[in-house]
mmCIF file of C-alpha atoms and ligand atoms in Angstrom:
data_model
loop_
_atom_site.group_PDB
_atom_site.id
_atom_site.type_symbol
_atom_site.label_atom_id
_atom_site.label_comp_id
_atom_site.label_asym_id
_atom_site.label_seq_id
_atom_site.Cartn_x
_atom_site.Cartn_y
_atom_site.Cartn_z
ATOM 1 C CA MET A 1 -14.215 5.544 20.452
ATOM 2 C CA THR A 2 -12.656 8.837 19.583
ATOM 3 C CA GLU A 3 -11.763 9.184 15.843
ATOM 4 C CA PRO A 4 -8.105 8.558 15.428
ATOM 5 C CA THR A 5 -6.053 11.138 13.499
ATOM 6 C CA VAL A 6 -2.556 10.435 12.622
ATOM 7 C CA ARG A 7 -0.470 13.488 11.538
ATOM 8 C CA ILE A 8 2.176 12.936 8.665
ATOM 9 C CA ASP A 9 4.950 15.534 9.780
ATOM 10 C CA LEU A 10 6.566 16.880 6.598
ATOM 11 C CA GLY A 11 7.060 20.538 7.266
ATOM 12 C CA GLU A 12 4.686 22.648 4.541
ATOM 13 C CA ARG A 13 3.842 19.114 3.265
ATOM 14 C CA SER A 14 2.352 17.756 6.603
ATOM 15 C CA TYR A 15 -1.230 16.523 6.258
ATOM 16 C CA SER A 16 -3.684 14.138 8.397
ATOM 17 C CA VAL A 17 -4.907 10.782 8.034
ATOM 18 C CA ARG A 18 -8.420 10.506 9.657
ATOM 19 C CA ILE A 19 -9.754 6.917 10.183
ATOM 20 C CA ALA A 20 -13.547 6.406 11.115
ATOM 21 C CA ALA A 21 -16.842 5.153 9.929
ATOM 22 C CA GLY A 22 -18.735 7.271 7.468
ATOM 23 C CA LEU A 23 -15.844 9.596 6.521
ATOM 24 C CA LEU A 24 -16.831 9.688 2.615
ATOM 25 C CA GLY A 25 -19.798 11.662 3.816
ATOM 26 C CA GLU A 26 -17.223 14.627 5.120
ATOM 27 C CA THR A 27 -15.003 14.627 1.999
ATOM 28 C CA GLY A 28 -16.461 18.292 1.020
ATOM 29 C CA GLU A 29 -16.061 19.926 4.455
ATOM 30 C CA ALA A 30 -12.619 18.318 4.766
ATOM 31 C CA LEU A 31 -11.444 19.322 1.404
ATOM 32 C CA ALA A 32 -12.782 22.681 1.900
ATOM 33 C CA GLY A 33 -10.897 22.869 5.132
ATOM 34 C CA ALA A 34 -7.612 21.502 3.603
ATOM 35 C CA THR A 35 -7.517 23.240 0.331
ATOM 36 C CA GLY A 36 -10.326 25.942 0.101
ATOM 37 C CA ALA A 37 -10.702 24.464 -3.517
ATOM 38 C CA LYS A 38 -14.010 25.128 -5.548
ATOM 39 C CA GLN A 39 -13.453 22.479 -8.019
ATOM 40 C CA ALA A 40 -12.720 18.840 -7.612
ATOM 41 C CA VAL A 41 -12.504 15.721 -9.779
ATOM 42 C CA VAL A 42 -13.027 12.479 -8.569
ATOM 43 C CA VAL A 43 -10.988 9.678 -10.091
ATOM 44 C CA SER A 44 -12.024 6.163 -9.498
ATOM 45 C CA ASP A 45 -12.078 2.720 -10.966
ATOM 46 C CA THR A 46 -15.293 0.717 -12.515
ATOM 47 C CA THR A 47 -15.685 -1.161 -9.316
ATOM 48 C CA VAL A 48 -15.410 1.432 -6.597
ATOM 49 C CA ALA A 49 -17.249 4.314 -8.316
ATOM 50 C CA PRO A 50 -20.517 2.657 -8.745
ATOM 51 C CA LEU A 51 -20.354 1.746 -4.944
ATOM 52 C CA TYR A 52 -19.035 4.963 -3.449
ATOM 53 C CA ALA A 53 -18.782 7.808 -5.699
ATOM 54 C CA GLN A 54 -22.231 9.307 -4.896
ATOM 55 C CA PRO A 55 -21.791 10.255 -1.141
ATOM 56 C CA VAL A 56 -18.457 11.812 -2.200
ATOM 57 C CA LEU A 57 -20.162 13.979 -4.851
ATOM 58 C CA ASP A 58 -23.139 14.688 -2.727
ATOM 59 C CA SER A 59 -20.995 15.906 0.080
ATOM 60 C CA LEU A 60 -18.804 17.986 -2.440
ATOM 61 C CA THR A 61 -21.945 19.640 -3.653
ATOM 62 C CA GLU A 62 -22.899 20.374 -0.141
ATOM 63 C CA ALA A 63 -19.735 22.138 0.699
ATOM 64 C CA GLY A 64 -20.346 24.303 -2.422
ATOM 65 C CA ILE A 65 -17.593 22.259 -4.520
ATOM 66 C CA THR A 66 -18.092 21.365 -8.125
ATOM 67 C CA SER A 67 -17.450 17.964 -8.959
ATOM 68 C CA ARG A 68 -17.686 15.181 -11.328
ATOM 69 C CA VAL A 69 -16.146 11.740 -11.726
ATOM 70 C CA LEU A 70 -13.695 10.107 -14.129
ATOM 71 C CA THR A 71 -13.408 6.548 -14.046
ATOM 72 C CA PHE A 72 -11.035 3.760 -15.512
ATOM 73 C CA PRO A 73 -11.391 0.161 -15.822
ATOM 74 C CA ALA A 74 -10.321 -1.655 -12.379
ATOM 75 C CA GLY A 75 -7.242 -3.491 -12.036
ATOM 76 C CA GLU A 76 -3.223 -3.586 -12.233
ATOM 77 C CA SER A 77 -3.164 -3.929 -15.647
ATOM 78 C CA ASN A 78 -4.677 -0.405 -16.211
ATOM 79 C CA LYS A 79 -2.141 1.280 -13.895
ATOM 80 C CA THR A 80 -0.374 2.798 -17.192
ATOM 81 C CA LEU A 81 0.553 5.860 -18.920
ATOM 82 C CA ALA A 82 -2.330 5.258 -21.270
ATOM 83 C CA THR A 83 -4.797 5.503 -18.443
ATOM 84 C CA VAL A 84 -3.028 8.672 -17.057
ATOM 85 C CA SER A 85 -3.287 10.287 -20.475
ATOM 86 C CA ALA A 86 -7.103 9.282 -20.536
ATOM 87 C CA VAL A 87 -7.615 10.783 -17.188
ATOM 88 C CA LEU A 88 -5.662 13.980 -18.067
ATOM 89 C CA ASP A 89 -7.694 14.389 -21.154
ATOM 90 C CA GLY A 90 -10.686 14.160 -18.709
ATOM 91 C CA LEU A 91 -9.236 16.909 -16.610
ATOM 92 C CA LEU A 92 -8.008 19.230 -19.339
ATOM 93 C CA LEU A 93 -10.417 19.042 -22.156
ATOM 94 C CA HIS A 94 -13.619 19.390 -19.920
ATOM 95 C CA ASP A 95 -15.332 22.715 -19.942
ATOM 96 C CA PRO A 96 -14.271 24.285 -17.736
ATOM 97 C CA PRO A 97 -10.694 22.530 -17.573
ATOM 98 C CA ILE A 98 -9.053 22.152 -14.250
ATOM 99 C CA ASP A 99 -7.084 25.017 -12.815
ATOM 100 C CA ARG A 100 -4.350 25.188 -10.373
ATOM 101 C CA LYS A 101 -6.772 25.477 -7.475
ATOM 102 C CA SER A 102 -8.610 22.371 -8.243
ATOM 103 C CA VAL A 103 -8.311 19.091 -6.354
ATOM 104 C CA VAL A 104 -8.056 15.711 -7.613
ATOM 105 C CA VAL A 105 -9.874 13.190 -5.203
ATOM 106 C CA ALA A 106 -8.745 9.568 -5.381
ATOM 107 C CA LEU A 107 -11.400 7.198 -4.364
ATOM 108 C CA GLY A 108 -10.324 3.352 -4.417
ATOM 109 C CA GLY A 109 -7.538 1.197 -3.853
ATOM 110 C CA GLY A 110 -3.873 1.505 -4.445
ATOM 111 C CA VAL A 111 -4.160 1.326 -8.103
ATOM 112 C CA VAL A 112 -6.365 4.525 -7.956
ATOM 113 C CA GLY A 113 -4.502 6.195 -5.335
ATOM 114 C CA ASP A 114 -1.113 5.751 -7.241
ATOM 115 C CA LEU A 115 -2.435 6.621 -10.680
ATOM 116 C CA ALA A 116 -4.838 9.465 -9.568
ATOM 117 C CA GLY A 117 -1.682 10.951 -7.446
ATOM 118 C CA PHE A 118 0.558 10.629 -10.311
ATOM 119 C CA VAL A 119 -2.048 12.690 -12.417
ATOM 120 C CA ALA A 120 -2.215 15.131 -9.648
ATOM 121 C CA ALA A 121 1.591 15.311 -9.508
ATOM 122 C CA VAL A 122 1.955 16.201 -13.335
ATOM 123 C CA ALA A 123 -1.120 18.249 -14.312
ATOM 124 C CA LEU A 124 -0.415 21.787 -14.602
ATOM 125 C CA ARG A 125 2.859 20.833 -13.052
ATOM 126 C CA GLY A 126 1.063 19.706 -9.831
ATOM 127 C CA VAL A 127 -2.490 20.359 -8.171
ATOM 128 C CA ARG A 128 -3.380 19.040 -4.790
ATOM 129 C CA PHE A 129 -5.118 15.891 -4.177
ATOM 130 C CA LEU A 130 -7.050 14.245 -1.515
ATOM 131 C CA GLN A 131 -6.871 10.116 -0.853
ATOM 132 C CA LEU A 132 -10.075 8.214 0.027
ATOM 133 C CA PRO A 133 -8.469 4.736 0.459
ATOM 134 C CA THR A 134 -11.077 1.796 -0.226
ATOM 135 C CA THR A 135 -8.932 -1.433 0.300
ATOM 136 C CA LEU A 136 -7.131 -2.267 3.387
ATOM 137 C CA LEU A 137 -3.807 -2.009 1.604
ATOM 138 C CA ALA A 138 -4.538 1.603 0.595
ATOM 139 C CA ALA A 139 -5.487 2.405 4.059
ATOM 140 C CA VAL A 140 -2.505 1.285 5.867
ATOM 141 C CA ASP A 141 0.150 1.751 2.942
ATOM 142 C CA SER A 142 -0.332 3.224 -0.196
ATOM 143 C CA SER A 143 -2.391 6.318 0.565
ATOM 144 C CA VAL A 144 0.329 7.603 2.844
ATOM 145 C CA GLY A 145 3.572 8.796 2.110
ATOM 146 C CA GLY A 146 3.460 10.103 -1.267
ATOM 147 C CA LYS A 147 4.667 7.610 -3.680
ATOM 148 C CA THR A 148 2.474 7.743 -6.708
ATOM 149 C CA GLY A 149 3.049 6.363 -10.180
ATOM 150 C CA VAL A 150 2.186 3.822 -12.689
ATOM 151 C CA ASP A 151 3.597 0.472 -14.211
ATOM 152 C CA HIS A 152 5.976 0.210 -17.396
ATOM 153 C CA THR A 153 6.391 -3.049 -19.490
ATOM 154 C CA ALA A 154 9.760 -3.195 -17.939
ATOM 155 C CA GLY A 155 8.450 -3.624 -14.434
ATOM 156 C CA LYS A 156 5.923 -2.314 -11.772
ATOM 157 C CA ASN A 157 5.966 1.336 -10.207
ATOM 158 C CA LEU A 158 8.792 2.242 -12.804
ATOM 159 C CA ILE A 159 7.159 5.624 -13.677
ATOM 160 C CA GLY A 160 6.344 7.811 -10.736
ATOM 161 C CA ALA A 161 6.790 11.053 -8.669
ATOM 162 C CA PHE A 162 6.902 11.723 -4.780
ATOM 163 C CA HIS A 163 3.640 13.978 -4.361
ATOM 164 C CA GLN A 164 2.125 14.290 -0.865
ATOM 165 C CA PRO A 165 -1.636 14.354 -0.653
ATOM 166 C CA SER A 166 -3.413 17.191 1.271
ATOM 167 C CA GLY A 167 -5.247 14.771 3.399
ATOM 168 C CA VAL A 168 -6.103 11.110 3.650
ATOM 169 C CA LEU A 169 -10.003 10.171 4.671
ATOM 170 C CA CYS A 170 -10.083 6.381 5.464
ATOM 171 C CA ASP A 171 -13.957 5.375 5.757
ATOM 172 C CA VAL A 172 -13.672 1.897 7.251
ATOM 173 C CA GLU A 173 -17.066 0.955 6.202
ATOM 174 C CA THR A 174 -16.028 0.873 2.662
ATOM 175 C CA LEU A 175 -13.894 -2.289 3.484
ATOM 176 C CA ARG A 176 -17.124 -4.232 4.088
ATOM 177 C CA THR A 177 -17.445 -4.796 0.515
ATOM 178 C CA LEU A 178 -13.887 -5.856 -0.089
ATOM 179 C CA PRO A 179 -13.429 -9.534 -1.329
ATOM 180 C CA LYS A 180 -11.494 -11.242 1.808
ATOM 181 C CA ARG A 181 -8.498 -12.127 -0.450
ATOM 182 C CA GLU A 182 -8.178 -8.190 -0.833
ATOM 183 C CA LEU A 183 -8.574 -7.836 2.808
ATOM 184 C CA ARG A 184 -5.913 -10.491 3.451
ATOM 185 C CA ASN A 185 -3.663 -8.558 0.748
ATOM 186 C CA GLY A 186 -3.443 -5.483 3.263
ATOM 187 C CA LEU A 187 -3.075 -7.776 6.360
ATOM 188 C CA ALA A 188 0.125 -8.994 4.918
ATOM 189 C CA GLU A 189 1.357 -5.431 4.950
ATOM 190 C CA CYS A 190 0.065 -5.014 8.341
ATOM 191 C CA VAL A 191 2.284 -7.993 9.459
ATOM 192 C CA LYS A 192 5.083 -6.292 7.598
ATOM 193 C CA HIS A 193 4.795 -3.144 9.540
ATOM 194 C CA ALA A 194 4.902 -5.503 12.690
ATOM 195 C CA VAL A 195 7.919 -6.994 11.783
ATOM 196 C CA ILE A 196 9.840 -4.050 11.188
ATOM 197 C CA ARG A 197 8.798 -1.635 13.914
ATOM 198 C CA ASP A 198 6.132 -3.266 16.585
ATOM 199 C CA ALA A 199 6.030 -6.754 18.029
ATOM 200 C CA GLU A 200 2.907 -5.707 19.923
ATOM 201 C CA LEU A 201 1.004 -5.199 16.636
ATOM 202 C CA LEU A 202 1.606 -8.831 15.773
ATOM 203 C CA ASP A 203 0.045 -9.658 19.262
ATOM 204 C CA PHE A 204 -3.038 -7.491 18.047
ATOM 205 C CA ILE A 205 -3.311 -8.898 14.727
ATOM 206 C CA GLU A 206 -3.202 -12.519 15.938
ATOM 207 C CA SER A 207 -5.773 -11.750 18.679
ATOM 208 C CA HIS A 208 -8.224 -10.034 16.116
ATOM 209 C CA ALA A 209 -7.427 -12.233 13.110
ATOM 210 C CA ASP A 210 -11.228 -13.860 13.449
ATOM 211 C CA ASP A 211 -12.711 -10.574 13.778
ATOM 212 C CA PHE A 212 -11.112 -9.104 10.786
ATOM 213 C CA LEU A 213 -11.977 -11.884 8.638
ATOM 214 C CA SER A 214 -15.494 -12.635 9.743
ATOM 215 C CA GLY A 215 -18.544 -12.332 7.511
ATOM 216 C CA GLU A 216 -18.827 -13.207 3.795
ATOM 217 C CA ASP A 217 -16.964 -12.439 0.784
ATOM 218 C CA GLY A 218 -18.190 -8.984 -0.077
ATOM 219 C CA ALA A 219 -20.127 -8.368 3.221
ATOM 220 C CA LEU A 220 -17.336 -8.226 5.703
ATOM 221 C CA ALA A 221 -18.552 -8.218 9.496
ATOM 222 C CA PHE A 222 -15.579 -6.908 11.338
ATOM 223 C CA SER A 223 -15.995 -4.487 14.281
ATOM 224 C CA ALA A 224 -15.269 -1.091 13.033
ATOM 225 C CA ASP A 225 -13.636 -0.342 16.190
ATOM 226 C CA GLY A 226 -11.104 -2.930 15.790
ATOM 227 C CA MET A 227 -10.373 -2.084 12.251
ATOM 228 C CA ILE A 228 -10.060 1.648 13.067
ATOM 229 C CA GLU A 229 -7.461 0.478 15.497
ATOM 230 C CA LEU A 230 -5.501 -1.881 13.114
ATOM 231 C CA ILE A 231 -5.458 0.727 10.605
ATOM 232 C CA ALA A 232 -4.383 3.583 13.090
ATOM 233 C CA ARG A 233 -1.617 1.562 14.472
ATOM 234 C CA ASN A 234 -0.332 0.873 11.057
ATOM 235 C CA VAL A 235 -0.562 4.412 9.650
ATOM 236 C CA ALA A 236 1.357 5.518 12.803
ATOM 237 C CA ILE A 237 4.238 3.357 12.074
ATOM 238 C CA LYS A 238 4.347 4.519 8.296
ATOM 239 C CA ALA A 239 4.079 7.908 9.355
ATOM 240 C CA LYS A 240 7.040 7.932 11.558
ATOM 241 C CA VAL A 241 9.203 6.225 8.997
ATOM 242 C CA VAL A 242 8.048 8.697 6.214
ATOM 243 C CA ALA A 243 8.586 11.812 8.293
ATOM 244 C CA GLU A 244 12.161 10.331 9.054
ATOM 245 C CA ASP A 245 13.068 9.644 5.459
ATOM 246 C CA GLU A 246 10.451 11.127 2.956
ATOM 247 C CA ARG A 247 12.395 10.237 -0.136
ATOM 248 C CA GLU A 248 13.837 6.749 0.608
ATOM 249 C CA SER A 249 17.401 7.571 1.274
ATOM 250 C CA GLY A 250 17.571 5.431 4.501
ATOM 251 C CA VAL A 251 14.988 3.725 6.796
ATOM 252 C CA ARG A 252 12.029 4.243 4.372
ATOM 253 C CA ALA A 253 13.669 1.126 2.676
ATOM 254 C CA HIS A 254 12.489 -1.009 5.731
ATOM 255 C CA LEU A 255 8.936 -0.962 4.367
ATOM 256 C CA ASN A 256 10.577 -2.957 1.759
ATOM 257 C CA ALA A 257 10.793 -5.961 4.150
ATOM 258 C CA GLY A 258 9.323 -9.152 2.675
ATOM 259 C CA HIS A 259 9.238 -7.275 -0.867
ATOM 260 C CA THR A 260 12.727 -8.254 -2.156
ATOM 261 C CA ILE A 261 11.871 -11.865 -2.453
ATOM 262 C CA GLY A 262 8.111 -11.142 -2.627
ATOM 263 C CA HIS A 263 8.287 -8.963 -5.804
ATOM 264 C CA ALA A 264 10.624 -11.594 -7.396
ATOM 265 C CA VAL A 265 8.047 -14.299 -6.473
ATOM 266 C CA GLU A 266 5.422 -12.148 -7.621
ATOM 267 C CA THR A 267 6.808 -11.603 -11.220
ATOM 268 C CA PHE A 268 7.844 -15.238 -11.383
ATOM 269 C CA VAL A 269 4.403 -16.589 -10.692
ATOM 270 C CA GLY A 270 2.624 -13.797 -12.783
ATOM 271 C CA TYR A 271 0.660 -10.664 -11.300
ATOM 272 C CA GLU A 272 -2.655 -12.521 -12.727
ATOM 273 C CA ASN A 273 -2.054 -15.541 -10.366
ATOM 274 C CA ILE A 274 -0.729 -13.957 -7.167
ATOM 275 C CA GLY A 275 -2.261 -11.164 -4.975
ATOM 276 C CA HIS A 276 0.628 -8.517 -3.989
ATOM 277 C CA GLY A 277 -0.154 -9.429 -0.263
ATOM 278 C CA GLU A 278 0.076 -12.878 -0.843
ATOM 279 C CA ALA A 279 3.620 -12.562 -2.349
ATOM 280 C CA VAL A 280 4.650 -10.278 0.500
ATOM 281 C CA ALA A 281 3.508 -13.115 2.763
ATOM 282 C CA LEU A 282 5.740 -15.656 0.934
ATOM 283 C CA GLY A 283 8.541 -13.060 1.098
ATOM 284 C CA LEU A 284 8.622 -12.583 4.646
ATOM 285 C CA VAL A 285 8.513 -16.254 5.389
ATOM 286 C CA ALA A 286 11.419 -16.743 2.917
ATOM 287 C CA GLU A 287 13.599 -13.472 4.083
ATOM 288 C CA ASN A 288 13.022 -14.439 7.723
ATOM 289 C CA ALA A 289 14.222 -17.957 6.952
ATOM 290 C CA LEU A 290 17.411 -16.104 5.467
ATOM 291 C CA ALA A 291 17.633 -14.226 8.811
ATOM 292 C CA VAL A 292 17.716 -17.299 10.887
ATOM 293 C CA SER A 293 20.256 -18.805 8.845
ATOM 294 C CA ARG A 294 22.523 -15.871 9.192
ATOM 295 C CA GLY A 295 22.195 -16.118 12.945
ATOM 296 C CA LEU A 296 20.115 -12.827 13.241
ATOM 297 C CA LEU A 297 16.564 -14.058 14.078
ATOM 298 C CA ARG A 298 15.379 -16.650 16.428
ATOM 299 C CA ALA A 299 13.801 -19.782 14.553
ATOM 300 C CA ASP A 300 10.815 -19.588 16.789
ATOM 301 C CA VAL A 301 9.953 -15.941 16.030
ATOM 302 C CA ALA A 302 10.437 -16.673 12.341
ATOM 303 C CA ASP A 303 7.981 -19.458 13.084
ATOM 304 C CA ARG A 304 5.349 -17.333 14.819
ATOM 305 C CA VAL A 305 5.320 -14.907 11.963
ATOM 306 C CA LYS A 306 4.865 -17.709 9.848
ATOM 307 C CA ASN A 307 1.904 -19.051 11.625
ATOM 308 C CA VAL A 308 0.090 -15.775 11.990
ATOM 309 C CA LEU A 309 0.382 -15.336 8.041
ATOM 310 C CA ALA A 310 -0.986 -18.853 7.797
ATOM 311 C CA MET A 311 -3.782 -18.022 10.453
ATOM 312 C CA LEU A 312 -4.771 -14.883 8.150
ATOM 313 C CA GLY A 313 -5.017 -17.431 5.298
ATOM 314 C CA LEU A 314 -2.141 -16.106 3.406
ATOM 315 C CA PRO A 315 0.022 -18.517 1.715
ATOM 316 C CA VAL A 316 3.313 -19.578 3.294
ATOM 317 C CA ARG A 317 4.082 -22.288 0.716
ATOM 318 C CA GLN A 318 4.872 -21.821 -2.811
ATOM 319 C CA GLY A 319 5.932 -24.831 -5.198
ATOM 320 C CA GLY A 320 7.701 -24.673 -8.476
ATOM 321 C CA LEU A 321 9.996 -21.646 -7.827
ATOM 322 C CA ASP A 322 13.217 -21.676 -9.902
ATOM 323 C CA ALA A 323 15.856 -20.375 -7.407
ATOM 324 C CA ASP A 324 18.014 -19.029 -10.288
ATOM 325 C CA GLU A 325 15.272 -17.149 -11.713
ATOM 326 C CA ILE A 326 14.389 -15.745 -8.363
ATOM 327 C CA TRP A 327 17.819 -14.522 -7.860
ATOM 328 C CA ARG A 328 18.126 -12.974 -11.445
ATOM 329 C CA LEU A 329 14.737 -11.159 -10.794
ATOM 330 C CA MET A 330 16.117 -10.103 -7.432
ATOM 331 C CA GLN A 331 19.182 -8.537 -9.104
ATOM 332 C CA HIS A 332 16.870 -6.525 -11.444
ATOM 333 C CA ASP A 333 14.668 -5.220 -8.841
ATOM 334 C CA LYS A 334 14.520 -1.580 -8.694
ATOM 335 C CA LYS A 335 15.761 -1.506 -5.150
ATOM 336 C CA ALA A 336 18.763 -3.389 -6.211
ATOM 337 C CA MET A 337 22.023 -1.016 -6.523
ATOM 338 C CA ALA A 338 24.683 -1.676 -9.187
ATOM 339 C CA GLY A 339 23.373 -5.215 -9.474
ATOM 340 C CA ARG A 340 23.651 -5.839 -5.645
ATOM 341 C CA VAL A 341 20.614 -7.181 -4.125
ATOM 342 C CA ARG A 342 19.503 -5.228 -1.035
ATOM 343 C CA ILE A 343 17.173 -6.977 1.449
ATOM 344 C CA VAL A 344 15.704 -6.209 4.842
ATOM 345 C CA LEU A 345 16.319 -8.660 7.474
ATOM 346 C CA PRO A 346 15.028 -8.736 11.228
ATOM 347 C CA ASN A 347 17.183 -9.317 14.165
ATOM 348 C CA ALA A 348 13.908 -9.431 16.371
ATOM 349 C CA LEU A 349 10.228 -8.293 15.979
ATOM 350 C CA GLY A 350 10.281 -4.733 15.319
ATOM 351 C CA ASP A 351 14.059 -4.356 14.698
ATOM 352 C CA VAL A 352 15.362 -4.736 11.114
ATOM 353 C CA ASN A 353 18.349 -3.815 9.081
ATOM 354 C CA LEU A 354 19.235 -3.377 5.391
ATOM 355 C CA HIS A 355 21.905 -5.825 3.929
ATOM 356 C CA ASP A 356 23.576 -5.664 0.754
ATOM 357 C CA ASP A 357 25.635 -8.573 0.766
ATOM 358 C CA ILE A 358 23.320 -11.174 0.127
ATOM 359 C CA GLU A 359 24.530 -14.163 -1.943
ATOM 360 C CA THR A 360 22.599 -16.573 -4.295
ATOM 361 C CA GLY A 361 23.113 -19.696 -2.082
ATOM 362 C CA GLU A 362 21.521 -17.972 0.856
ATOM 363 C CA VAL A 363 18.284 -17.321 -1.176
ATOM 364 C CA ARG A 364 18.316 -20.730 -2.703
ATOM 365 C CA ARG A 365 18.386 -22.124 0.919
ATOM 366 C CA ALA A 366 15.756 -19.351 2.084
ATOM 367 C CA LEU A 367 13.312 -20.502 -0.937
ATOM 368 C CA GLU A 368 13.356 -24.101 0.597
ATOM 369 C CA ALA A 369 11.325 -22.765 3.626
ATOM 370 C CA LEU A 370 8.464 -22.319 1.126
ATOM 371 C CA GLN A 371 8.411 -25.981 0.201
HETATM 372 P P1 NAD B 1 -6.515 -2.436 -6.111
HETATM 373 O O1 NAD B 1 -6.568 -0.823 -6.090
HETATM 374 O O2 NAD B 1 -6.291 -2.828 -7.583
HETATM 375 O O3 NAD B 1 -7.937 -2.872 -5.625
HETATM 376 C C1 NAD B 1 -7.988 -4.300 -5.627
HETATM 377 C C2 NAD B 1 -9.401 -4.682 -6.165
HETATM 378 O O4 NAD B 1 -10.464 -4.437 -5.274
HETATM 379 C C3 NAD B 1 -9.760 -3.589 -7.486
HETATM 380 O O5 NAD B 1 -10.531 -4.543 -8.265
HETATM 381 C C4 NAD B 1 -10.704 -2.796 -6.898
HETATM 382 O O6 NAD B 1 -11.558 -2.340 -7.875
HETATM 383 C C5 NAD B 1 -11.432 -3.370 -5.830
HETATM 384 N N1 NAD B 1 -11.658 -2.657 -4.785
HETATM 385 C C6 NAD B 1 -11.208 -1.532 -4.193
HETATM 386 N N2 NAD B 1 -11.862 -1.171 -3.183
HETATM 387 C C7 NAD B 1 -13.030 -1.980 -2.768
HETATM 388 C C8 NAD B 1 -13.981 -1.888 -2.041
HETATM 389 N N3 NAD B 1 -14.168 -1.040 -0.967
HETATM 390 N N4 NAD B 1 -14.968 -2.905 -2.244
HETATM 391 C C9 NAD B 1 -14.814 -3.737 -3.176
HETATM 392 N N5 NAD B 1 -13.911 -3.660 -4.314
HETATM 393 C C10 NAD B 1 -12.995 -2.861 -3.938
HETATM 394 O O7 NAD B 1 -5.412 -2.932 -5.319
HETATM 395 P P2 NAD B 1 -4.711 -2.510 -3.932
HETATM 396 O O8 NAD B 1 -4.259 -3.818 -3.289
HETATM 397 O O9 NAD B 1 -5.653 -1.688 -3.202
HETATM 398 O O10 NAD B 1 -3.431 -1.578 -4.297
HETATM 399 C C11 NAD B 1 -2.641 -2.194 -4.974
HETATM 400 C C12 NAD B 1 -1.722 -1.222 -5.800
HETATM 401 O O11 NAD B 1 -1.157 -0.319 -4.597
HETATM 402 C C13 NAD B 1 -0.559 -1.720 -6.517
HETATM 403 O O12 NAD B 1 -0.532 -1.094 -7.707
HETATM 404 C C14 NAD B 1 0.634 -1.131 -5.601
HETATM 405 O O13 NAD B 1 1.909 -1.088 -6.419
HETATM 406 C C15 NAD B 1 0.406 -0.361 -4.833
HETATM 407 N N6 NAD B 1 0.869 0.182 -3.691
HETATM 408 C C16 NAD B 1 1.550 1.668 -3.603
HETATM 409 C C17 NAD B 1 2.246 1.835 -2.497
HETATM 410 C C18 NAD B 1 2.413 3.599 -2.274
HETATM 411 O O14 NAD B 1 3.035 3.772 -1.214
HETATM 412 N N7 NAD B 1 2.095 4.152 -3.023
HETATM 413 C C19 NAD B 1 2.316 1.003 -1.408
HETATM 414 C C20 NAD B 1 1.908 -0.211 -1.453
HETATM 415 C C21 NAD B 1 1.452 -0.681 -2.651
HETATM 416 N N1 LIG B 2 5.245 0.980 0.239
HETATM 417 C C1 LIG B 2 6.516 1.394 0.462
HETATM 418 C C2 LIG B 2 6.798 2.864 0.782
HETATM 419 O O1 LIG B 2 5.568 3.581 0.834
HETATM 420 O O2 LIG B 2 7.936 3.257 0.706
#
């Protein structure tokens, strides 16, 4: 199979996403080509660094780039300004410190990518960075598009900056060590992409579900070609949306399908108790039910999406949700405008619109689809 490369077309901020097996070993060459840098700092977490930092460092050394690794403890609870501050210390207090030509290399899942990207956005008023995603979610979503940032006690991702990477190298072999639950979190975002832009992607996911989830936790046995195709198709969707609306003043909001109810459910249930993709799966089921009740979407299409999510082992039911509290959380979501809930609803697979006239009773009924 030829190596898929997806171009993110953003004028002078354009870059390529390469997807293949073994790309970690090409980091040095890619970085030298894309940036000409002589110094790089790899930022990673305590789970990913022991698994994958060495081949990245070796490759950087081979390309004549001086490099070192900074790690922080894995997990969403560390995606904070305190960690940003510690990583900035590691960049600026080192001898020699980074300079404007240095590059930050984000090696890890979405937590590492968002945090390291934000560090790169603010260090010396902005240095370049490279994304090396090691989760499916990071590969198909967070490593592409330039949203960087960290969480605040007031909510997730409330502090951040748009800062596009100089390139993305997605080495599918790294995904084999993922726990299946993490792979499923990424698959939920793939189903979301199918719902908003690409009906045929849903067929592809459905027909490859067994392959993607084959093997044991931490030793996944998917076929590299199937995984590469899955990622390339998803990145192509995200590339198109981001090229059309980099700063989310329009169609980029479509990427929030499943997320308005999903985020509220995630907050209600507690981040420690539910994966982000699991919450998105529940959000898609409830939002699709809402679209059906508005007469926008056929019930059999909503059922099909629900069945594919269930087939992937994602949750499609959640008991104990308090509809009033979910509605309150939706009104406080950062996507809400002046207290008006905004929600992306499908008319058919691949065709969605943003709605801002949602009422509490509709959400209450939609949540019944999760019982
Ligand atoms: P994550 O980065 O926390 O990774 C999940 C877990 O898997 C972590 O414990 C991590 O250490 C571990 N891990 C990562 N790669 C591994 C590998 N190859 N083998 C074994 N373990 C590995 O979570 P995530 O799901 O990748 O990302 C979630 C984050 O992404 C959230 O903070 C979310 O807000 C953010 N996000 C950002 C965007 C964006 O556009 N910037 C989009 C979607 C999500
Ligand atoms: N994950 C949503 C976005 O990138 O806009």
